[in-house]
Short mmCIF file of C-alpha atoms and ligand atoms in Angstrom, two decimals:
data_model
loop_
_atom_site.label_atom_id
_atom_site.label_comp_id
_atom_site.label_asym_id
_atom_site.label_seq_id
_atom_site.Cartn_x
_atom_site.Cartn_y
_atom_site.Cartn_z
CA MET A 1 106.57 54.33 120.05
CA MET A 2 107.84 50.72 120.68
CA THR A 3 108.70 48.40 118.21
CA HIS A 4 108.22 44.86 118.77
CA GLN A 5 109.71 42.24 116.60
CA VAL A 6 107.91 39.30 115.74
CA VAL A 7 108.15 35.79 114.44
CA LEU A 8 105.56 35.09 111.42
CA ILE A 9 104.95 31.90 110.75
CA ARG A 10 102.07 31.96 107.54
CA GLY A 11 101.17 28.33 107.70
CA ASP A 12 99.62 25.99 105.34
CA GLY A 13 96.02 25.46 103.58
CA ILE A 14 94.23 28.87 104.55
CA GLY A 15 97.36 29.82 106.85
CA PRO A 16 98.96 31.89 104.05
CA GLU A 17 95.32 33.68 103.46
CA ILE A 18 94.62 34.74 106.90
CA THR A 19 97.68 35.51 107.78
CA ALA A 20 98.14 38.24 104.51
CA ALA A 21 94.36 39.81 106.13
CA VAL A 22 96.18 39.96 109.61
CA VAL A 23 99.52 41.79 108.89
CA ARG A 24 97.56 44.22 106.60
CA ILE A 25 95.01 44.72 109.54
CA LEU A 26 97.57 45.14 112.14
CA GLU A 27 99.62 47.55 109.81
CA ALA A 28 96.81 49.75 109.11
CA ALA A 29 95.58 50.01 112.80
CA GLY A 30 99.06 51.43 113.52
CA ALA A 31 100.73 48.07 115.34
CA LYS A 32 104.55 49.11 115.51
CA LEU A 33 105.71 45.38 114.41
CA GLU A 34 108.83 44.32 112.93
CA TRP A 35 108.30 40.69 111.04
CA ILE A 36 111.05 38.03 111.10
CA GLU A 37 109.78 35.92 108.67
CA ARG A 38 110.46 32.24 109.13
CA ARG A 39 108.21 28.54 108.24
CA ALA A 40 107.01 25.34 109.08
CA GLY A 41 104.64 22.30 108.01
CA LEU A 42 104.30 21.84 105.21
CA ALA A 43 105.61 25.32 103.44
CA ALA A 44 108.68 24.26 105.35
CA LEU A 45 108.93 20.59 103.88
CA GLU A 46 108.36 22.11 99.95
CA HIS A 47 111.23 24.46 100.72
CA GLY A 48 113.48 21.69 101.21
CA ASP A 49 113.70 21.73 105.11
CA GLU A 50 112.67 19.82 107.79
CA VAL A 51 108.85 19.97 108.81
CA LEU A 52 110.01 22.47 111.97
CA PRO A 53 113.49 23.95 110.88
CA ALA A 54 116.11 24.73 113.04
CA ASP A 55 116.32 28.63 112.48
CA THR A 56 112.75 28.62 113.01
CA ILE A 57 113.06 27.46 117.09
CA THR A 58 116.34 29.73 116.54
CA ALA A 59 114.65 32.71 116.01
CA ILE A 60 111.34 31.92 117.91
CA ARG A 61 114.00 31.49 121.60
CA GLU A 62 116.07 35.24 120.67
CA HIS A 63 112.45 36.62 119.69
CA LYS A 64 110.55 35.12 121.97
CA VAL A 65 107.07 36.11 120.25
CA ALA A 66 106.05 34.36 117.23
CA LEU A 67 102.39 34.68 115.62
CA LYS A 68 101.67 31.68 113.90
CA GLY A 69 99.04 30.84 111.04
CA PRO A 70 97.91 27.04 111.29
CA CYS A 71 100.28 24.30 110.10
CA THR A 72 99.32 21.12 108.20
CA THR A 73 100.70 17.64 109.97
CA PRO A 74 101.41 15.24 106.87
CA VAL A 75 99.56 12.40 107.65
CA GLY A 76 101.90 9.05 107.70
CA ASP A 77 104.75 7.57 109.64
CA GLY A 78 108.01 9.90 110.94
CA PHE A 79 105.75 13.05 111.42
CA GLN A 80 104.70 14.16 114.89
CA SER A 81 102.41 17.31 114.64
CA VAL A 82 104.97 20.27 113.81
CA ASN A 83 103.02 22.39 116.31
CA VAL A 84 102.92 19.62 119.11
CA GLN A 85 106.80 20.26 118.61
CA LEU A 86 107.01 22.92 118.55
CA ARG A 87 105.25 23.95 121.73
CA LYS A 88 107.62 21.06 123.67
CA THR A 89 110.42 22.26 122.31
CA LEU A 90 110.28 25.74 123.30
CA HIS A 91 108.65 24.65 126.79
CA PHE A 92 105.41 26.59 125.85
CA TYR A 93 103.57 24.42 128.45
CA ALA A 94 100.29 26.70 129.14
CA ALA A 95 97.78 27.24 126.09
CA VAL A 96 94.93 29.52 127.10
CA ARG A 97 91.91 29.80 124.66
CA PRO A 98 89.04 32.52 125.56
CA VAL A 99 85.71 31.66 124.60
CA ARG A 100 83.60 34.58 124.31
CA ASN A 101 80.69 35.66 122.73
CA LEU A 102 80.69 38.06 120.05
CA ALA A 103 78.76 41.33 119.12
CA GLY A 104 76.69 40.96 116.71
CA VAL A 105 77.30 36.67 116.14
CA HIS A 106 74.13 35.09 117.74
CA THR A 107 74.20 31.36 119.47
CA ARG A 108 72.41 29.17 121.41
CA PHE A 109 74.05 30.66 123.94
CA ASP A 110 74.60 34.35 125.30
CA ASP A 111 77.25 35.03 127.81
CA VAL A 112 79.56 32.12 127.69
CA ASP A 113 82.86 33.54 129.19
CA ILE A 114 85.08 30.52 129.26
CA VAL A 115 89.10 30.31 129.12
CA VAL A 116 90.45 27.02 128.66
CA VAL A 117 93.72 26.61 129.47
CA ARG A 118 95.71 23.42 128.50
CA GLU A 119 98.38 21.62 128.99
CA ASN A 120 100.55 21.34 125.87
CA THR A 121 103.75 19.33 126.74
CA GLU A 122 102.44 15.86 128.39
CA GLY A 123 99.12 13.33 128.40
CA LEU A 124 98.86 10.88 125.20
CA TYR A 125 100.79 13.50 122.87
CA SER A 126 104.41 11.99 124.37
CA GLY A 127 104.40 10.48 121.40
CA VAL A 128 105.30 7.14 122.29
CA GLU A 129 103.51 4.62 120.61
CA ASN A 130 104.13 1.26 120.28
CA GLU A 131 102.88 -2.22 118.23
CA ILE A 132 103.39 -4.64 120.80
CA THR A 133 102.41 -7.54 118.40
CA PRO A 134 100.20 -6.89 114.72
CA GLY A 135 96.90 -5.64 115.95
CA VAL A 136 98.04 -4.87 119.80
CA VAL A 137 99.27 -1.25 119.59
CA THR A 138 99.75 1.23 122.48
CA SER A 139 99.88 5.06 123.50
CA MET A 140 101.72 5.91 126.40
CA LYS A 141 99.97 9.10 128.61
CA VAL A 142 102.83 11.06 130.73
CA ALA A 143 102.06 13.10 133.32
CA THR A 144 104.91 14.63 135.76
CA GLU A 145 104.23 16.03 139.06
CA LYS A 146 106.96 19.19 137.71
CA GLY A 147 104.79 19.49 134.58
CA CYS A 148 101.37 18.95 136.35
CA LEU A 149 102.20 21.86 139.45
CA ARG A 150 103.75 24.13 136.50
CA ILE A 151 100.22 24.28 134.44
CA SER A 152 98.33 24.57 138.18
CA LYS A 153 100.27 27.24 139.20
CA TRP A 154 100.09 28.82 135.94
CA ALA A 155 96.08 28.43 135.69
CA PHE A 156 95.81 29.91 139.20
CA ASP A 157 98.24 33.05 138.80
CA TYR A 158 96.09 33.67 135.49
CA ALA A 159 92.85 33.71 137.20
CA THR A 160 93.91 35.91 139.40
CA VAL A 161 95.91 38.58 137.19
CA ARG A 162 92.11 38.18 135.23
CA LYS A 163 89.98 38.46 138.52
CA ARG A 164 88.33 35.23 137.32
CA LYS A 165 86.67 33.43 139.84
CA LYS A 166 86.56 29.61 139.70
CA ILE A 167 88.70 26.83 138.11
CA THR A 168 87.24 23.57 137.31
CA VAL A 169 89.55 20.67 136.13
CA PHE A 170 87.82 18.41 133.87
CA HIS A 171 89.47 14.41 134.59
CA LYS A 172 89.35 11.27 134.82
CA ALA A 173 90.83 10.19 137.76
CA ASN A 174 88.53 7.35 138.34
CA ILE A 175 89.88 5.38 135.42
CA MET A 176 93.46 6.72 134.73
CA LYS A 177 94.15 6.88 138.25
CA LEU A 178 97.69 7.42 138.28
CA THR A 179 97.84 9.96 135.28
CA ASP A 180 94.79 11.75 135.83
CA GLY A 181 95.13 11.22 139.69
CA LEU A 182 98.44 13.43 139.89
CA PHE A 183 97.19 16.24 137.73
CA LEU A 184 94.32 16.35 140.37
CA LYS A 185 96.53 16.19 143.30
CA CYS A 186 98.41 18.82 142.08
CA ALA A 187 95.90 21.07 140.66
CA GLU A 188 94.51 20.57 144.23
CA ALA A 189 97.89 21.11 146.25
CA VAL A 190 97.94 24.15 144.17
CA SER A 191 94.75 25.71 144.86
CA LYS A 192 95.45 25.86 148.48
CA ASP A 193 97.45 28.67 148.05
CA TYR A 194 95.09 30.65 146.05
CA SER A 195 92.30 31.31 148.47
CA ASP A 196 90.37 33.87 146.24
CA ILE A 197 89.73 31.49 143.44
CA GLN A 198 87.04 28.58 143.92
CA TYR A 199 88.47 25.42 142.86
CA ASP A 200 85.86 22.42 141.53
CA THR A 201 86.43 19.03 139.51
CA ALA A 202 84.39 17.26 137.50
CA ILE A 203 84.65 13.65 135.75
CA ILE A 204 84.74 14.75 131.73
CA ASP A 205 82.06 12.71 130.51
CA ALA A 206 79.23 14.40 133.02
CA ALA A 207 81.15 17.96 132.52
CA CYS A 208 80.49 17.75 128.80
CA MET A 209 76.84 17.05 129.21
CA ARG A 210 77.01 19.85 132.13
CA LEU A 211 78.87 22.02 129.45
CA VAL A 212 76.51 21.64 126.54
CA GLN A 213 72.77 22.33 129.05
CA ASP A 214 74.75 25.64 130.29
CA PRO A 215 78.22 26.79 129.49
CA THR A 216 77.47 29.84 131.58
CA GLN A 217 78.09 28.12 135.23
CA PHE A 218 82.10 27.90 133.70
CA ASP A 219 84.67 30.32 134.17
CA VAL A 220 87.83 28.70 133.53
CA LEU A 221 88.83 24.93 132.78
CA LEU A 222 92.10 23.46 133.38
CA LEU A 223 92.33 20.59 131.12
CA GLU A 224 95.59 18.19 130.39
CA ASN A 225 96.47 18.26 126.60
CA LEU A 226 94.02 16.01 125.02
CA TYR A 227 90.72 16.61 126.76
CA GLY A 228 92.36 20.30 126.55
CA ASP A 229 92.52 19.69 122.23
CA VAL A 230 88.74 18.53 122.34
CA ILE A 231 87.31 20.42 125.11
CA SER A 232 88.50 23.85 122.83
CA ASP A 233 86.77 23.08 119.77
CA LEU A 234 83.76 22.10 121.54
CA CYS A 235 83.50 24.99 123.29
CA ALA A 236 84.36 27.39 120.12
CA GLY A 237 81.06 25.97 119.00
CA PHE A 238 79.21 27.89 121.64
CA VAL A 239 80.20 31.20 120.12
CA GLY A 240 80.35 30.76 116.28
CA GLY A 241 83.02 28.22 115.32
CA LEU A 242 86.60 27.71 115.04
CA GLY A 243 86.49 31.06 113.27
CA VAL A 244 86.50 32.87 116.10
CA VAL A 245 88.43 31.09 118.96
CA PRO A 246 92.04 32.76 119.25
CA GLY A 247 94.68 30.97 121.30
CA ALA A 248 98.06 31.61 122.86
CA ASN A 249 100.74 29.24 123.81
CA PHE A 250 103.04 30.57 127.09
CA GLY A 251 106.34 29.49 128.63
CA ASP A 252 108.01 31.29 131.30
CA ASP A 253 110.33 32.63 128.76
CA GLY A 254 108.08 33.58 125.50
CA ALA A 255 104.93 32.96 123.52
CA THR A 256 103.06 31.89 120.08
CA PHE A 257 99.76 33.53 119.54
CA GLU A 258 97.99 31.32 117.11
CA ALA A 259 94.22 30.30 116.37
CA VAL A 260 92.86 27.65 117.47
CA HIS A 261 91.73 26.11 114.52
CA GLY A 262 93.72 24.12 111.57
CA SER A 263 94.72 24.58 108.76
CA ALA A 264 91.72 24.05 107.00
CA PRO A 265 92.02 22.19 103.95
CA ASP A 266 88.50 21.91 102.93
CA ILE A 267 88.61 25.48 102.03
CA ALA A 268 92.29 26.51 101.59
CA GLY A 269 93.22 28.59 98.51
CA GLN A 270 89.52 29.83 97.95
CA ASN A 271 89.66 33.12 99.91
CA ILE A 272 86.40 32.40 102.32
CA ALA A 273 88.46 31.22 105.47
CA ASN A 274 87.53 33.83 108.83
CA PRO A 275 90.79 35.38 109.83
CA LEU A 276 89.30 36.39 112.93
CA ALA A 277 90.48 33.42 115.13
CA LEU A 278 93.98 34.34 114.13
CA LEU A 279 93.28 38.45 114.50
CA MET A 280 92.22 38.08 118.09
CA SER A 281 95.02 36.04 118.33
CA ALA A 282 97.51 39.01 117.50
CA VAL A 283 95.26 41.16 119.57
CA MET A 284 96.20 38.49 122.71
CA MET A 285 99.55 39.27 121.14
CA LEU A 286 99.45 43.12 121.59
CA ASN A 287 98.16 42.88 125.25
CA TYR A 288 101.11 40.52 125.66
CA PHE A 289 103.02 43.45 124.59
CA ALA A 290 101.19 45.95 126.93
CA GLU A 291 101.21 43.93 130.15
CA THR A 292 104.83 42.56 129.74
CA MET A 293 106.69 45.42 128.54
CA ASP A 294 104.62 48.22 130.04
CA ASP A 295 103.77 49.32 126.82
CA ALA A 296 100.21 51.38 126.32
CA ASP A 297 100.23 52.06 122.34
CA SER A 298 100.08 48.55 121.66
CA HIS A 299 97.08 48.09 124.44
CA ARG A 300 95.38 50.96 122.57
CA VAL A 301 96.16 48.90 119.20
CA ALA A 302 94.47 45.96 120.51
CA GLU A 303 91.50 47.83 122.07
CA ARG A 304 91.16 49.93 117.95
CA ILE A 305 90.89 46.51 116.33
CA LYS A 306 88.61 44.75 119.01
CA LYS A 307 86.52 47.85 118.72
CA ALA A 308 86.59 47.80 114.42
CA TYR A 309 86.11 44.16 114.69
CA ASP A 310 82.98 44.33 116.68
CA LYS A 311 81.60 47.10 114.37
CA ALA A 312 82.24 45.11 111.51
CA LEU A 313 80.42 41.83 112.95
CA THR A 314 77.58 44.01 114.20
CA ASP A 315 77.04 45.38 111.00
CA GLY A 316 76.72 42.24 109.57
CA GLN A 317 80.03 42.28 107.63
CA LYS A 318 80.97 38.75 108.05
CA THR A 319 82.42 35.61 106.58
CA ARG A 320 80.48 32.42 105.62
CA ASP A 321 81.30 30.74 108.08
CA LEU A 322 79.49 33.26 110.62
CA GLY A 323 76.83 33.01 107.79
CA GLY A 324 77.70 36.36 105.49
CA GLN A 325 79.39 36.34 102.11
CA LEU A 326 82.04 38.27 102.62
CA SER A 327 85.78 36.85 101.35
CA THR A 328 88.58 37.02 103.43
CA ASP A 329 89.84 40.01 101.94
CA ALA A 330 86.86 41.75 101.78
CA PHE A 331 86.09 41.17 105.22
CA ALA A 332 90.02 42.01 106.29
CA ASP A 333 89.01 45.60 104.44
CA ALA A 334 85.44 45.91 106.39
CA ILE A 335 87.49 45.55 109.23
CA ILE A 336 89.83 48.16 108.45
CA GLU A 337 87.44 50.67 106.93
CA ARG A 338 85.99 50.51 110.65
CA LEU A 339 89.57 51.35 112.65
P1 NAI B 401 90.54 22.52 111.34
O1 NAI B 401 90.61 23.16 112.18
O2 NAI B 401 91.73 22.89 110.02
O3 NAI B 401 89.07 22.51 110.49
C1 NAI B 401 87.87 21.74 110.86
C2 NAI B 401 86.71 22.69 110.39
O4 NAI B 401 86.71 24.35 110.72
C3 NAI B 401 87.04 22.39 108.76
O5 NAI B 401 85.60 22.27 108.28
C4 NAI B 401 87.34 23.77 108.20
O6 NAI B 401 86.87 24.59 107.31
C5 NAI B 401 86.56 24.84 109.28
N1 NAI B 401 87.63 25.75 109.65
C6 NAI B 401 88.60 26.11 110.43
N2 NAI B 401 89.29 27.69 110.43
C7 NAI B 401 88.04 28.02 109.57
C8 NAI B 401 88.56 29.24 109.62
N3 NAI B 401 89.26 30.34 109.96
N4 NAI B 401 87.45 30.29 108.89
C9 NAI B 401 86.16 29.10 108.26
N5 NAI B 401 86.04 27.79 108.56
C10 NAI B 401 87.49 27.25 108.99
O7 NAI B 401 90.86 20.91 111.58
P2 NAI B 401 91.32 19.48 110.62
O8 NAI B 401 90.63 19.19 109.84
O9 NAI B 401 91.13 18.44 111.94
O10 NAI B 401 93.12 19.62 110.26
C11 NAI B 401 93.29 20.41 108.89
C12 NAI B 401 94.85 20.20 109.73
O11 NAI B 401 95.02 21.54 110.40
C13 NAI B 401 95.74 19.22 110.04
O12 NAI B 401 96.53 18.96 109.02
C14 NAI B 401 95.97 19.08 111.36
O13 NAI B 401 97.19 18.51 112.05
C15 NAI B 401 96.02 20.66 111.05
N6 NAI B 401 95.67 21.63 113.01
C16 NAI B 401 96.94 22.49 112.92
C17 NAI B 401 96.49 22.68 114.07
C18 NAI B 401 97.35 24.37 114.37
O14 NAI B 401 98.30 24.35 113.47
N7 NAI B 401 97.84 24.72 115.15
C19 NAI B 401 95.56 22.93 115.03
C20 NAI B 401 94.68 22.10 114.34
C21 NAI B 401 94.81 21.06 113.21
#
């Protein structure tokens, strides 16, 4: 059985609690992983390092895969989000967030099955903000042809491999004619090479209305950075909230797997956070090993974990965000019992 080396970043806030639970479940499920522990975020600062230490970047470059808990971005001057920095530095340009109904978690809609593909390196996350004069500030939105073509191609390739039927781009090209206009132009150009996948576009304000009226009409969403950030959280609301939506950031040569949610300082240290979003991200990681390294064992372990958490949820074993009573650890135990 193949052993995979994975950089583990426990993160801040609820990060260490949910990471410990997920590591425990992975081990109990028989995943063959060797953890290379590195720091980022507040944990790194408290250790006297920079918010994103060079040896963390080096380790991810070397091992190519990381499982990451959420990191707090300190508010104030001089701190760029560690998460944004990490994705940009490593060129992990494609964020993927699958949003699906879960067994045993009843929400307003059934049959939600959306994949949000978010561009991770451009848009309003350039970090270039200026004070023109006191009381007048600007923020720069960046779009490059290279970046827009790259994410579009990634999304269409993903949709092809996953046998998805339709990609919809949400945009505001009627107002941001150059930046969103370029994104749209590139997506449309790429779509011509993929005749099996339907291509659609929608102006984001009206698209949000359609989304909340009936999310089942959408399949894969292709979004620039900020829209992807906002729409991912919105979509999480369809299936039970931020505690149940996993994510991954892919580059051409590696990936980090992390939940959509942040470090949840409001509930940190209380052993009540839901570890499921990070666990589902770890399942995505195992499937990534299965697909890229032809490792059938990783796929089997991933399926075992999925069945176990589905069973736990249908048995009513839930954390508080899903209306249950279980602590983070007790929910992890409930999953382990069902492996
Ligand atoms: P958040 O996602 O941390 O929390 C939003 C709400 O969802 C809170 O009420 C929280 O309690 C709840 N929540 C989140 N995850 C949960 C879980 N697993 N189980 C139960 N409830 C959960 O977003 P917020 O408050 O905007 O950000 C807090 C910090 O996290 C900030 O410093 C932010 O920069 C950082 N952040 C980090 C991300 C990452 O590392 N990828 C992503 C988003 C935010």
